[in-house]
Amino acid sequence: MKYEANIGLEVHVQLSTKSKIFCGCSTRFGARPNSQTCPVCLGLPGSLPVLNKEVLNRAVKVALALNCKIAGKLKFDRKNYFYPDLPKNYQISQFGEPLSYQGYLEVAGRRIGIVRVHLEEDAGKLVHPELSVKTSLVDFNRAGIPLLEIVSTPEISSPEEAYRYLSLLKSILGYLEISDCNMEKGSLRCDANVSIRPQGTASLGAKVEIKNMNSFKGVKDALSYELSRQEKMLAGGERIIQETRLWDAAEGVTKSMRSKEEAHDYRYFPEPDLVPFVIEPAEIEAIKDQLPELPGSKKERFKKDYFLSDYDAGVLISSKDLADYFEECVKSYNNPKQISNWITGEVLAQLNLRHVRIKELGLLASHLAELIKMVDSEEINIKMAKQILPELIEKKSSPAEIVKNRGLVQVSSKDQLAGIIDKAIEDNPGSVKDYQGGKVRALEFLVGRVMRQTKGMANPRMVNEILKERLKNS
Amino acid sequence: MGLNELTAHEMLAKIKKKEICSHEVVKDIFKQIECFEKDINAYVFLDKQASLNQAKARPAGIPVAVKDNICTKGKPTTCGSKILSGFRPPYNAGVIQKLEASKAVFIGKTNMDEFAFGSSTETSCFGPTRNPWNLKTIPGGSSGGSAAAVSADQAILAIGSDTGGSIRQPAAMCGVVGLKPTYGRVSRFGLIAFASSLDQIGVITKDVEDAALLLNMIAGHDPCDSTSVDLAVPDYTQVLRAGVKGLKIGIPKEYFGRGIDREVEDSVRNAIKKLSDLGAECREVSLPHTEFAVSVYYILAPAEASSNLARYDGIQYGYRAKEENLLDTYFDTRKQGFGREVKRRVILGTYALSSGYYEAYYIKAQKVRTLLKKDFDKVFSRYDLILTPTSPTPAFNIGEKINDPLKMYLSDILTIPVNLAGLPAVSIPCGFTASGLPIGLQIIAKPFNEEAIFKCAYAFEQNTGYHLKKPEIEHK
Ligand SMILES: [Zn+2]
């Protein structure tokens, strides 16, 4: 029997505001434990939360970018549960009326629904200094960092689609500059709900929740494993039970969590310490006006304005920085097609080699543009240009300077070339014969000789032209 | 007469004339405390030397006693509970910051029902406070320590908190003035929460003018409390002498009758007549949903409290039971750290919020709360004030109701509706029982109209003089 998958993703994103959601404490990552806390985020007796407006602005930005409706009133609820890293033993979250709802994300031509996007505060972190010692420490620096929970409808149909959904979501969040989306640092966390059902049937199968995935690849692998596990179970006549499972990346399997965790009754009720806060339509409009161009529309524009292929445009818009870099280059030198080729080829290769992002590479857009321009105007050939690129990055001098310093100016003088070409003809009579006998490829051999003789500095187009002319005449 | 018997305004007048300074007043206060505190038990924390030093540095500073559920930086703040033993907050509550700015002198922390759950100050882990008018009786609660301290001249002014009547009811029983301002008028920042949507800090004083003075000191917006309202604060001492002529006063018929002590009702009726004589227009009105107030309160207040008290788990501060694992640490910390009444209300609130009962209890109670509010809105569209008794009975005996929670809960039947509607209200002395126990009159106004309350309360007080009578405190 064929099965189809229903995958829903719950993504938690840390908003990179300077201060926490309900107090003025810093959100900097990696500070000394408990150095960034105050009575409010420690939940000390008598402390009260006060909403950080910047958090709201950022949350609305995300909601709008995900095509969501925005609630007119911002209301918070308490989610009650005991856990040692939770300072008040309740979490201020949104339950009854989320900030925004009914949105969608267009993933490779398919619309994935967004059920809701809501705000909540993060909890602290347990630290276990040594496994042998029966002690746990609590670091509350993370407590009160603003989180945005983005819940998709369970209509993602494959691990690959989940991967694409997450990539696009991450790219959008990057465009909005509201989170660094670093899964290792915990600024982006993802849980998944997975169920399968016989193809064509209507009702959803038993839902399994998967936690503990800490990379995009982890999500994909965990989902693949879980889907095949469930298919095998059904095929073997077993029933799937609703449960929470943890992804074990080392073993590549999902494992059942104790089912005791399931019996939660969070006893949600409206947070009485925060008065409901009205979001004026004018404020939403103002935020809408500030929204940057998002990946989807940028891609379309790149295709239309710069005549780029769907693939090239897709690569360029994958990060806002890269897209901005591309456009900066085009501003310096109007040859989008060549610039795109260089960025998606040589420049990306350099990024991968050095494990950096474009902003950290140190290659000025104007320098890259100049380099490409020199190739186009035949001052240097493409081989030379590729040699120069790493030097541009490391020395930060302009291409013209490097070319000058290395004496790399292309040999384009007919007189200079003529002598070298004549010598090549003299030295290789066999190839001349072959060419004249109709073997076109023999010409390539002769061009190669000339190039080697000039240490690659000859203008290959001219060498070609002159050679053909000479061979015709001789 | 000791200087501790002065009111704040009398004290300020004498300081202005350079007849006395704060240091001498504080000395007399401690003399009084040393004499009677063993009998009354109004305080849970005193630091005589620190108070005297502070008074020296602040020659015009008025001595204030603070309820033990208000955070005082570096000084014990325990809510009358073992679970907060050893807790010294690293910060001052909003009202303490304001008192500091007014250069008040801090006398000590006053006793209270554990986490303010109670109407008799009997549930404190520090033992009960006794009523200065009769040591066999309770002082009311939960701000019983503050009311007793002011009544016994062990403080000039006191701060209390009021969730269902916890300022007004003890004020009535101790024969002093107790004012609960409008919800949002005074910052709740640093007030250890009982029920967030009902809690309000207020004042307990010897007369109405002092209440106006102290409210001036603590009222106003606090950016650290988003429920505090950003509204200009009038000078309440300026409206006192305006008189009651033309004030329209509603007398809700539901507040008189069954369960109200005869002597209480008589005193309040006399007060109404007095105010009519002074020119107020008093008419009977109806607040039809009054009978549901106590039920609504005992759903909502424990619901919020169960969540607010969840943080006392022995992890960060306060009492921690020594146990091997986390679950046992939680269980035993809370089992050993909380008293019976706290456990009762936490269980009640947890039940009311649990799925399956939430709609039937919490949601239903919120709906009735809205109806109660509407009752008041309707009356206040035509009346300036509402007059009622504060407490259905005068002070009862220690131990009399402690094992009968339902009977105890009815002590606040006349004050609870005011908290549910977020209104301001005062209790002032309006008479005495034959056995010499004080009786209180409750004056309620619409939100942010504390001024109307002050006009009426001051006119009554100045034309009657019940506030001048002092308890003759006997030793136990
Ligand atoms: Zn903080």
mmCIF file with all atom_site columns, N, CA, C and O in Angstrom, chain A residues 42-48 50 78 80 82-84 88-90 134 265 267-269 273 275, chain B residues 71 91 188 190-191 196 223-224 226 307-308 310-313 316-317 324 330 350 354-355 358:
data_model
loop_
_atom_site.group_PDB
_atom_site.id
_atom_site.type_symbol
_atom_site.label_atom_id
_atom_site.label_alt_id
_atom_site.label_comp_id
_atom_site.label_asym_id
_atom_site.label_entity_id
_atom_site.label_seq_id
_atom_site.pdbx_PDB_ins_code
_atom_site.Cartn_x
_atom_site.Cartn_y
_atom_site.Cartn_z
_atom_site.occupancy
_atom_site.B_iso_or_equiv
_atom_site.pdbx_formal_charge
_atom_site.auth_seq_id
_atom_site.auth_comp_id
_atom_site.auth_asym_id
_atom_site.auth_atom_id
_atom_site.pdbx_PDB_model_num
ATOM 1   N N  . LEU A 1 42  ? 14.005  36.943 36.315 1.00 0.00 ? 42  LEU A N  1
ATOM 2   C CA . LEU A 1 42  ? 14.194  35.870 37.290 1.00 0.00 ? 42  LEU A CA 1
ATOM 3   C C  . LEU A 1 42  ? 12.867  35.499 37.943 1.00 0.00 ? 42  LEU A C  1
ATOM 4   O O  . LEU A 1 42  ? 12.801  34.563 38.733 1.00 0.00 ? 42  LEU A O  1
ATOM 5   N N  . GLY A 1 43  ? 11.816  36.277 37.654 1.00 0.00 ? 43  GLY A N  1
ATOM 6   C CA . GLY A 1 43  ? 10.514  36.002 38.244 1.00 0.00 ? 43  GLY A CA 1
ATOM 7   C C  . GLY A 1 43  ? 10.510  36.163 39.753 1.00 0.00 ? 43  GLY A C  1
ATOM 8   O O  . GLY A 1 43  ? 9.779   35.471 40.457 1.00 0.00 ? 43  GLY A O  1
ATOM 9   N N  . LEU A 1 44  ? 11.324  37.075 40.266 1.00 0.00 ? 44  LEU A N  1
ATOM 10  C CA . LEU A 1 44  ? 11.355  37.265 41.718 1.00 0.00 ? 44  LEU A CA 1
ATOM 11  C C  . LEU A 1 44  ? 9.989   37.744 42.208 1.00 0.00 ? 44  LEU A C  1
ATOM 12  O O  . LEU A 1 44  ? 9.243   38.386 41.469 1.00 0.00 ? 44  LEU A O  1
ATOM 13  N N  . PRO A 1 45  ? 9.645   37.430 43.461 1.00 0.00 ? 45  PRO A N  1
ATOM 14  C CA . PRO A 1 45  ? 8.362   37.871 44.010 1.00 0.00 ? 45  PRO A CA 1
ATOM 15  C C  . PRO A 1 45  ? 8.177   39.372 43.816 1.00 0.00 ? 45  PRO A C  1
ATOM 16  O O  . PRO A 1 45  ? 9.099   40.145 44.068 1.00 0.00 ? 45  PRO A O  1
ATOM 17  N N  . GLY A 1 46  ? 7.000   39.756 43.363 1.00 0.00 ? 46  GLY A N  1
ATOM 18  C CA . GLY A 1 46  ? 6.679   41.176 43.224 1.00 0.00 ? 46  GLY A CA 1
ATOM 19  C C  . GLY A 1 46  ? 7.042   41.782 41.885 1.00 0.00 ? 46  GLY A C  1
ATOM 20  O O  . GLY A 1 46  ? 6.596   42.869 41.560 1.00 0.00 ? 46  GLY A O  1
ATOM 21  N N  . SER A 1 47  ? 7.844   41.061 41.086 1.00 0.00 ? 47  SER A N  1
ATOM 22  C CA . SER A 1 47  ? 8.247   41.650 39.806 1.00 0.00 ? 47  SER A CA 1
ATOM 23  C C  . SER A 1 47  ? 7.108   41.536 38.792 1.00 0.00 ? 47  SER A C  1
ATOM 24  O O  . SER A 1 47  ? 6.272   40.652 38.882 1.00 0.00 ? 47  SER A O  1
ATOM 25  N N  . LEU A 1 48  ? 7.097   42.482 37.848 1.00 0.00 ? 48  LEU A N  1
ATOM 26  C CA . LEU A 1 48  ? 6.029   42.514 36.851 1.00 0.00 ? 48  LEU A CA 1
ATOM 27  C C  . LEU A 1 48  ? 6.621   42.665 35.451 1.00 0.00 ? 48  LEU A C  1
ATOM 28  O O  . LEU A 1 48  ? 7.606   43.379 35.274 1.00 0.00 ? 48  LEU A O  1
ATOM 29  N N  . VAL A 1 50  ? 6.850   44.034 31.619 1.00 0.00 ? 50  VAL A N  1
ATOM 30  C CA . VAL A 1 50  ? 6.424   45.179 30.806 1.00 0.00 ? 50  VAL A CA 1
ATOM 31  C C  . VAL A 1 50  ? 6.883   44.894 29.380 1.00 0.00 ? 50  VAL A C  1
ATOM 32  O O  . VAL A 1 50  ? 8.045   44.581 29.149 1.00 0.00 ? 50  VAL A O  1
ATOM 33  N N  . ARG A 1 78  ? -0.956  32.899 30.398 1.00 0.00 ? 78  ARG A N  1
ATOM 34  C CA . ARG A 1 78  ? 0.025   32.137 31.161 1.00 0.00 ? 78  ARG A CA 1
ATOM 35  C C  . ARG A 1 78  ? -0.121  30.665 30.834 1.00 0.00 ? 78  ARG A C  1
ATOM 36  O O  . ARG A 1 78  ? -1.222  30.137 30.811 1.00 0.00 ? 78  ARG A O  1
ATOM 37  N N  . ASN A 1 80  ? 1.024   27.332 32.465 1.00 0.00 ? 80  ASN A N  1
ATOM 38  C CA . ASN A 1 80  ? 1.541   26.903 33.767 1.00 0.00 ? 80  ASN A CA 1
ATOM 39  C C  . ASN A 1 80  ? 2.144   25.502 33.715 1.00 0.00 ? 80  ASN A C  1
ATOM 40  O O  . ASN A 1 80  ? 1.481   24.549 33.308 1.00 0.00 ? 80  ASN A O  1
ATOM 41  N N  . PHE A 1 82  ? 5.627   23.220 35.852 1.00 0.00 ? 82  PHE A N  1
ATOM 42  C CA . PHE A 1 82  ? 6.807   23.297 36.720 1.00 0.00 ? 82  PHE A CA 1
ATOM 43  C C  . PHE A 1 82  ? 8.042   22.790 35.980 1.00 0.00 ? 82  PHE A C  1
ATOM 44  O O  . PHE A 1 82  ? 8.012   21.700 35.406 1.00 0.00 ? 82  PHE A O  1
ATOM 45  N N  . TYR A 1 83  ? 9.091   23.580 35.982 1.00 0.00 ? 83  TYR A N  1
ATOM 46  C CA . TYR A 1 83  ? 10.373  23.129 35.478 1.00 0.00 ? 83  TYR A CA 1
ATOM 47  C C  . TYR A 1 83  ? 11.441  24.031 36.069 1.00 0.00 ? 83  TYR A C  1
ATOM 48  O O  . TYR A 1 83  ? 11.239  25.239 36.163 1.00 0.00 ? 83  TYR A O  1
ATOM 49  N N  . PRO A 1 84  ? 12.572  23.461 36.524 1.00 0.00 ? 84  PRO A N  1
ATOM 50  C CA . PRO A 1 84  ? 13.528  24.290 37.271 1.00 0.00 ? 84  PRO A CA 1
ATOM 51  C C  . PRO A 1 84  ? 14.131  25.451 36.478 1.00 0.00 ? 84  PRO A C  1
ATOM 52  O O  . PRO A 1 84  ? 14.640  26.390 37.089 1.00 0.00 ? 84  PRO A O  1
ATOM 53  N N  . LYS A 1 88  ? 9.205   31.468 36.882 1.00 0.00 ? 88  LYS A N  1
ATOM 54  C CA . LYS A 1 88  ? 7.928   31.684 37.559 1.00 0.00 ? 88  LYS A CA 1
ATOM 55  C C  . LYS A 1 88  ? 7.089   30.410 37.610 1.00 0.00 ? 88  LYS A C  1
ATOM 56  O O  . LYS A 1 88  ? 6.009   30.397 38.162 1.00 0.00 ? 88  LYS A O  1
ATOM 57  N N  . ASN A 1 89  ? 7.606   29.367 36.994 1.00 0.00 ? 89  ASN A N  1
ATOM 58  C CA . ASN A 1 89  ? 6.840   28.137 36.793 1.00 0.00 ? 89  ASN A CA 1
ATOM 59  C C  . ASN A 1 89  ? 5.561   28.389 36.000 1.00 0.00 ? 89  ASN A C  1
ATOM 60  O O  . ASN A 1 89  ? 4.613   27.609 36.045 1.00 0.00 ? 89  ASN A O  1
ATOM 61  N N  . TYR A 1 90  ? 5.563   29.475 35.274 1.00 0.00 ? 90  TYR A N  1
ATOM 62  C CA . TYR A 1 90  ? 4.635   29.641 34.156 1.00 0.00 ? 90  TYR A CA 1
ATOM 63  C C  . TYR A 1 90  ? 5.373   30.446 33.119 1.00 0.00 ? 90  TYR A C  1
ATOM 64  O O  . TYR A 1 90  ? 6.315   31.175 33.427 1.00 0.00 ? 90  TYR A O  1
ATOM 65  N N  . LYS A 1 134 ? 25.567  14.733 41.298 1.00 0.00 ? 134 LYS A N  1
ATOM 66  C CA . LYS A 1 134 ? 24.103  14.880 41.239 1.00 0.00 ? 134 LYS A CA 1
ATOM 67  C C  . LYS A 1 134 ? 23.696  16.334 41.443 1.00 0.00 ? 134 LYS A C  1
ATOM 68  O O  . LYS A 1 134 ? 23.014  16.668 42.397 1.00 0.00 ? 134 LYS A O  1
ATOM 69  N N  . ASP A 1 265 ? -1.438  19.494 31.614 1.00 0.00 ? 265 ASP A N  1
ATOM 70  C CA . ASP A 1 265 ? -2.579  20.399 31.549 1.00 0.00 ? 265 ASP A CA 1
ATOM 71  C C  . ASP A 1 265 ? -1.995  21.760 31.893 1.00 0.00 ? 265 ASP A C  1
ATOM 72  O O  . ASP A 1 265 ? -1.646  22.025 33.033 1.00 0.00 ? 265 ASP A O  1
ATOM 73  N N  . ARG A 1 267 ? -3.230  24.684 31.991 1.00 0.00 ? 267 ARG A N  1
ATOM 74  C CA . ARG A 1 267 ? -4.082  25.625 32.707 1.00 0.00 ? 267 ARG A CA 1
ATOM 75  C C  . ARG A 1 267 ? -3.862  27.064 32.232 1.00 0.00 ? 267 ARG A C  1
ATOM 76  O O  . ARG A 1 267 ? -3.567  27.959 32.999 1.00 0.00 ? 267 ARG A O  1
ATOM 77  N N  . TYR A 1 268 ? -3.990  27.236 30.919 1.00 0.00 ? 268 TYR A N  1
ATOM 78  C CA . TYR A 1 268 ? -3.845  28.576 30.344 1.00 0.00 ? 268 TYR A CA 1
ATOM 79  C C  . TYR A 1 268 ? -4.896  29.519 30.910 1.00 0.00 ? 268 TYR A C  1
ATOM 80  O O  . TYR A 1 268 ? -6.047  29.126 31.112 1.00 0.00 ? 268 TYR A O  1
ATOM 81  N N  . PHE A 1 269 ? -4.516  30.743 31.180 1.00 0.00 ? 269 PHE A N  1
ATOM 82  C CA . PHE A 1 269 ? -5.515  31.781 31.450 1.00 0.00 ? 269 PHE A CA 1
ATOM 83  C C  . PHE A 1 269 ? -4.875  33.135 31.146 1.00 0.00 ? 269 PHE A C  1
ATOM 84  O O  . PHE A 1 269 ? -3.642  33.233 31.083 1.00 0.00 ? 269 PHE A O  1
ATOM 85  N N  . ASP A 1 273 ? -1.078  40.445 34.598 1.00 0.00 ? 273 ASP A N  1
ATOM 86  C CA . ASP A 1 273 ? -0.088  41.491 34.853 1.00 0.00 ? 273 ASP A CA 1
ATOM 87  C C  . ASP A 1 273 ? 0.225   42.334 33.626 1.00 0.00 ? 273 ASP A C  1
ATOM 88  O O  . ASP A 1 273 ? 0.958   43.314 33.719 1.00 0.00 ? 273 ASP A O  1
ATOM 89  N N  . VAL A 1 275 ? -1.661  44.437 30.616 1.00 0.00 ? 275 VAL A N  1
ATOM 90  C CA . VAL A 1 275 ? -2.939  44.879 30.070 1.00 0.00 ? 275 VAL A CA 1
ATOM 91  C C  . VAL A 1 275 ? -2.955  44.590 28.569 1.00 0.00 ? 275 VAL A C  1
ATOM 92  O O  . VAL A 1 275 ? -1.925  44.725 27.912 1.00 0.00 ? 275 VAL A O  1
ATOM 93  N N  . CYS B 2 71  ? 8.029   44.527 48.698 1.00 0.00 ? 71  CYS B N  1
ATOM 94  C CA . CYS B 2 71  ? 9.472   44.287 48.664 1.00 0.00 ? 71  CYS B CA 1
ATOM 95  C C  . CYS B 2 71  ? 10.268  45.480 49.163 1.00 0.00 ? 71  CYS B C  1
ATOM 96  O O  . CYS B 2 71  ? 10.115  46.602 48.689 1.00 0.00 ? 71  CYS B O  1
ATOM 97  N N  . TYR B 2 91  ? 15.604  44.500 45.493 1.00 0.00 ? 91  TYR B N  1
ATOM 98  C CA . TYR B 2 91  ? 15.057  45.743 44.942 1.00 0.00 ? 91  TYR B CA 1
ATOM 99  C C  . TYR B 2 91  ? 13.913  46.265 45.808 1.00 0.00 ? 91  TYR B C  1
ATOM 100 O O  . TYR B 2 91  ? 13.329  45.523 46.598 1.00 0.00 ? 91  TYR B O  1
ATOM 101 N N  . ARG B 2 188 ? 1.861   48.431 41.484 1.00 0.00 ? 188 ARG B N  1
ATOM 102 C CA . ARG B 2 188 ? 1.899   47.127 42.147 1.00 0.00 ? 188 ARG B CA 1
ATOM 103 C C  . ARG B 2 188 ? 3.283   46.511 42.042 1.00 0.00 ? 188 ARG B C  1
ATOM 104 O O  . ARG B 2 188 ? 3.508   45.390 42.512 1.00 0.00 ? 188 ARG B O  1
ATOM 105 N N  . GLY B 2 190 ? 6.569   45.232 42.873 1.00 0.00 ? 190 GLY B N  1
ATOM 106 C CA . GLY B 2 190 ? 7.175   44.910 44.162 1.00 0.00 ? 190 GLY B CA 1
ATOM 107 C C  . GLY B 2 190 ? 6.171   44.480 45.218 1.00 0.00 ? 190 GLY B C  1
ATOM 108 O O  . GLY B 2 190 ? 6.549   44.147 46.329 1.00 0.00 ? 190 GLY B O  1
ATOM 109 N N  . LEU B 2 191 ? 4.908   44.485 44.854 1.00 0.00 ? 191 LEU B N  1
ATOM 110 C CA . LEU B 2 191 ? 3.898   43.902 45.749 1.00 0.00 ? 191 LEU B CA 1
ATOM 111 C C  . LEU B 2 191 ? 3.832   42.423 45.397 1.00 0.00 ? 191 LEU B C  1
ATOM 112 O O  . LEU B 2 191 ? 3.528   42.059 44.252 1.00 0.00 ? 191 LEU B O  1
ATOM 113 N N  . SER B 2 196 ? -3.367  39.035 40.856 1.00 0.00 ? 196 SER B N  1
ATOM 114 C CA . SER B 2 196 ? -2.895  40.225 40.150 1.00 0.00 ? 196 SER B CA 1
ATOM 115 C C  . SER B 2 196 ? -3.999  41.179 39.707 1.00 0.00 ? 196 SER B C  1
ATOM 116 O O  . SER B 2 196 ? -3.819  42.390 39.739 1.00 0.00 ? 196 SER B O  1
ATOM 117 N N  . PRO B 2 223 ? 6.382   53.046 35.262 1.00 0.00 ? 223 PRO B N  1
ATOM 118 C CA . PRO B 2 223 ? 6.665   52.339 34.003 1.00 0.00 ? 223 PRO B CA 1
ATOM 119 C C  . PRO B 2 223 ? 6.974   50.856 34.208 1.00 0.00 ? 223 PRO B C  1
ATOM 120 O O  . PRO B 2 223 ? 6.921   50.084 33.249 1.00 0.00 ? 223 PRO B O  1
ATOM 121 N N  . CYS B 2 224 ? 7.272   50.465 35.447 1.00 0.00 ? 224 CYS B N  1
ATOM 122 C CA . CYS B 2 224 ? 7.548   49.048 35.715 1.00 0.00 ? 224 CYS B CA 1
ATOM 123 C C  . CYS B 2 224 ? 6.282   48.230 35.937 1.00 0.00 ? 224 CYS B C  1
ATOM 124 O O  . CYS B 2 224 ? 6.356   47.028 36.191 1.00 0.00 ? 224 CYS B O  1
ATOM 125 N N  . SER B 2 226 ? 2.695   47.664 34.026 1.00 0.00 ? 226 SER B N  1
ATOM 126 C CA . SER B 2 226 ? 1.899   48.062 32.867 1.00 0.00 ? 226 SER B CA 1
ATOM 127 C C  . SER B 2 226 ? 0.422   48.199 33.210 1.00 0.00 ? 226 SER B C  1
ATOM 128 O O  . SER B 2 226 ? -0.349  48.733 32.428 1.00 0.00 ? 226 SER B O  1
ATOM 129 N N  . SER B 2 307 ? -1.365  30.283 40.262 1.00 0.00 ? 307 SER B N  1
ATOM 130 C CA . SER B 2 307 ? -0.306  30.533 39.282 1.00 0.00 ? 307 SER B CA 1
ATOM 131 C C  . SER B 2 307 ? 0.784   31.439 39.861 1.00 0.00 ? 307 SER B C  1
ATOM 132 O O  . SER B 2 307 ? 1.976   31.169 39.712 1.00 0.00 ? 307 SER B O  1
ATOM 133 N N  . ASN B 2 308 ? 0.369   32.502 40.562 1.00 0.00 ? 308 ASN B N  1
ATOM 134 C CA . ASN B 2 308 ? 1.356   33.417 41.148 1.00 0.00 ? 308 ASN B CA 1
ATOM 135 C C  . ASN B 2 308 ? 2.256   32.725 42.175 1.00 0.00 ? 308 ASN B C  1
ATOM 136 O O  . ASN B 2 308 ? 3.406   33.097 42.352 1.00 0.00 ? 308 ASN B O  1
ATOM 137 N N  . ALA B 2 310 ? 3.187   29.616 42.089 1.00 0.00 ? 310 ALA B N  1
ATOM 138 C CA . ALA B 2 310 ? 3.924   28.476 41.531 1.00 0.00 ? 310 ALA B CA 1
ATOM 139 C C  . ALA B 2 310 ? 5.426   28.685 41.623 1.00 0.00 ? 310 ALA B C  1
ATOM 140 O O  . ALA B 2 310 ? 6.194   27.729 41.669 1.00 0.00 ? 310 ALA B O  1
ATOM 141 N N  . ARG B 2 311 ? 5.850   29.963 41.661 1.00 0.00 ? 311 ARG B N  1
ATOM 142 C CA . ARG B 2 311 ? 7.295   30.233 41.652 1.00 0.00 ? 311 ARG B CA 1
ATOM 143 C C  . ARG B 2 311 ? 7.975   29.822 42.960 1.00 0.00 ? 311 ARG B C  1
ATOM 144 O O  . ARG B 2 311 ? 9.194   29.728 43.003 1.00 0.00 ? 311 ARG B O  1
ATOM 145 N N  . TYR B 2 312 ? 7.207   29.569 44.004 1.00 0.00 ? 312 TYR B N  1
ATOM 146 C CA . TYR B 2 312 ? 7.822   29.172 45.275 1.00 0.00 ? 312 TYR B CA 1
ATOM 147 C C  . TYR B 2 312 ? 8.043   27.673 45.256 1.00 0.00 ? 312 TYR B C  1
ATOM 148 O O  . TYR B 2 312 ? 7.191   26.894 45.657 1.00 0.00 ? 312 TYR B O  1
ATOM 149 N N  . ASP B 2 313 ? 9.200   27.306 44.695 1.00 0.00 ? 313 ASP B N  1
ATOM 150 C CA . ASP B 2 313 ? 9.473   25.890 44.482 1.00 0.00 ? 313 ASP B CA 1
ATOM 151 C C  . ASP B 2 313 ? 10.793  25.464 45.118 1.00 0.00 ? 313 ASP B C  1
ATOM 152 O O  . ASP B 2 313 ? 11.232  24.333 44.942 1.00 0.00 ? 313 ASP B O  1
ATOM 153 N N  . GLN B 2 316 ? 15.122  28.860 43.517 1.00 0.00 ? 316 GLN B N  1
ATOM 154 C CA . GLN B 2 316 ? 15.935  30.086 43.480 1.00 0.00 ? 316 GLN B CA 1
ATOM 155 C C  . GLN B 2 316 ? 16.169  30.750 44.839 1.00 0.00 ? 316 GLN B C  1
ATOM 156 O O  . GLN B 2 316 ? 17.205  31.346 45.064 1.00 0.00 ? 316 GLN B O  1
ATOM 157 N N  . TYR B 2 317 ? 15.175  30.754 45.697 1.00 0.00 ? 317 TYR B N  1
ATOM 158 C CA . TYR B 2 317 ? 15.274  31.538 46.934 1.00 0.00 ? 317 TYR B CA 1
ATOM 159 C C  . TYR B 2 317 ? 14.280  30.975 47.941 1.00 0.00 ? 317 TYR B C  1
ATOM 160 O O  . TYR B 2 317 ? 13.450  30.128 47.611 1.00 0.00 ? 317 TYR B O  1
ATOM 161 N N  . GLU B 2 324 ? 16.311  14.369 47.605 1.00 0.00 ? 324 GLU B N  1
ATOM 162 C CA . GLU B 2 324 ? 17.240  13.764 46.659 1.00 0.00 ? 324 GLU B CA 1
ATOM 163 C C  . GLU B 2 324 ? 16.961  14.176 45.218 1.00 0.00 ? 324 GLU B C  1
ATOM 164 O O  . GLU B 2 324 ? 17.869  14.438 44.453 1.00 0.00 ? 324 GLU B O  1
ATOM 165 N N  . TYR B 2 330 ? 10.284  19.664 44.958 1.00 0.00 ? 330 TYR B N  1
ATOM 166 C CA . TYR B 2 330 ? 9.075   20.473 44.727 1.00 0.00 ? 330 TYR B CA 1
ATOM 167 C C  . TYR B 2 330 ? 7.997   20.158 45.767 1.00 0.00 ? 330 TYR B C  1
ATOM 168 O O  . TYR B 2 330 ? 7.464   21.037 46.429 1.00 0.00 ? 330 TYR B O  1
ATOM 169 N N  . THR B 2 350 ? -6.086  25.740 41.163 1.00 0.00 ? 350 THR B N  1
ATOM 170 C CA . THR B 2 350 ? -5.595  24.788 40.166 1.00 0.00 ? 350 THR B CA 1
ATOM 171 C C  . THR B 2 350 ? -6.772  24.033 39.562 1.00 0.00 ? 350 THR B C  1
ATOM 172 O O  . THR B 2 350 ? -6.851  23.825 38.350 1.00 0.00 ? 350 THR B O  1
ATOM 173 N N  . SER B 2 354 ? -8.152  24.048 35.568 1.00 0.00 ? 354 SER B N  1
ATOM 174 C CA . SER B 2 354 ? -7.791  22.844 34.832 1.00 0.00 ? 354 SER B CA 1
ATOM 175 C C  . SER B 2 354 ? -8.774  22.605 33.693 1.00 0.00 ? 354 SER B C  1
ATOM 176 O O  . SER B 2 354 ? -9.944  22.975 33.763 1.00 0.00 ? 354 SER B O  1
ATOM 177 N N  . SER B 2 355 ? -8.247  22.001 32.633 1.00 0.00 ? 355 SER B N  1
ATOM 178 C CA . SER B 2 355 ? -9.077  21.825 31.441 1.00 0.00 ? 355 SER B CA 1
ATOM 179 C C  . SER B 2 355 ? -10.246 20.930 31.801 1.00 0.00 ? 355 SER B C  1
ATOM 180 O O  . SER B 2 355 ? -10.118 19.976 32.553 1.00 0.00 ? 355 SER B O  1
ATOM 181 N N  . TYR B 2 358 ? -12.400 24.762 33.321 1.00 0.00 ? 358 TYR B N  1
ATOM 182 C CA . TYR B 2 358 ? -12.071 26.158 33.032 1.00 0.00 ? 358 TYR B CA 1
ATOM 183 C C  . TYR B 2 358 ? -13.298 26.966 32.592 1.00 0.00 ? 358 TYR B C  1
ATOM 184 O O  . TYR B 2 358 ? -13.573 28.043 33.114 1.00 0.00 ? 358 TYR B O  1
#
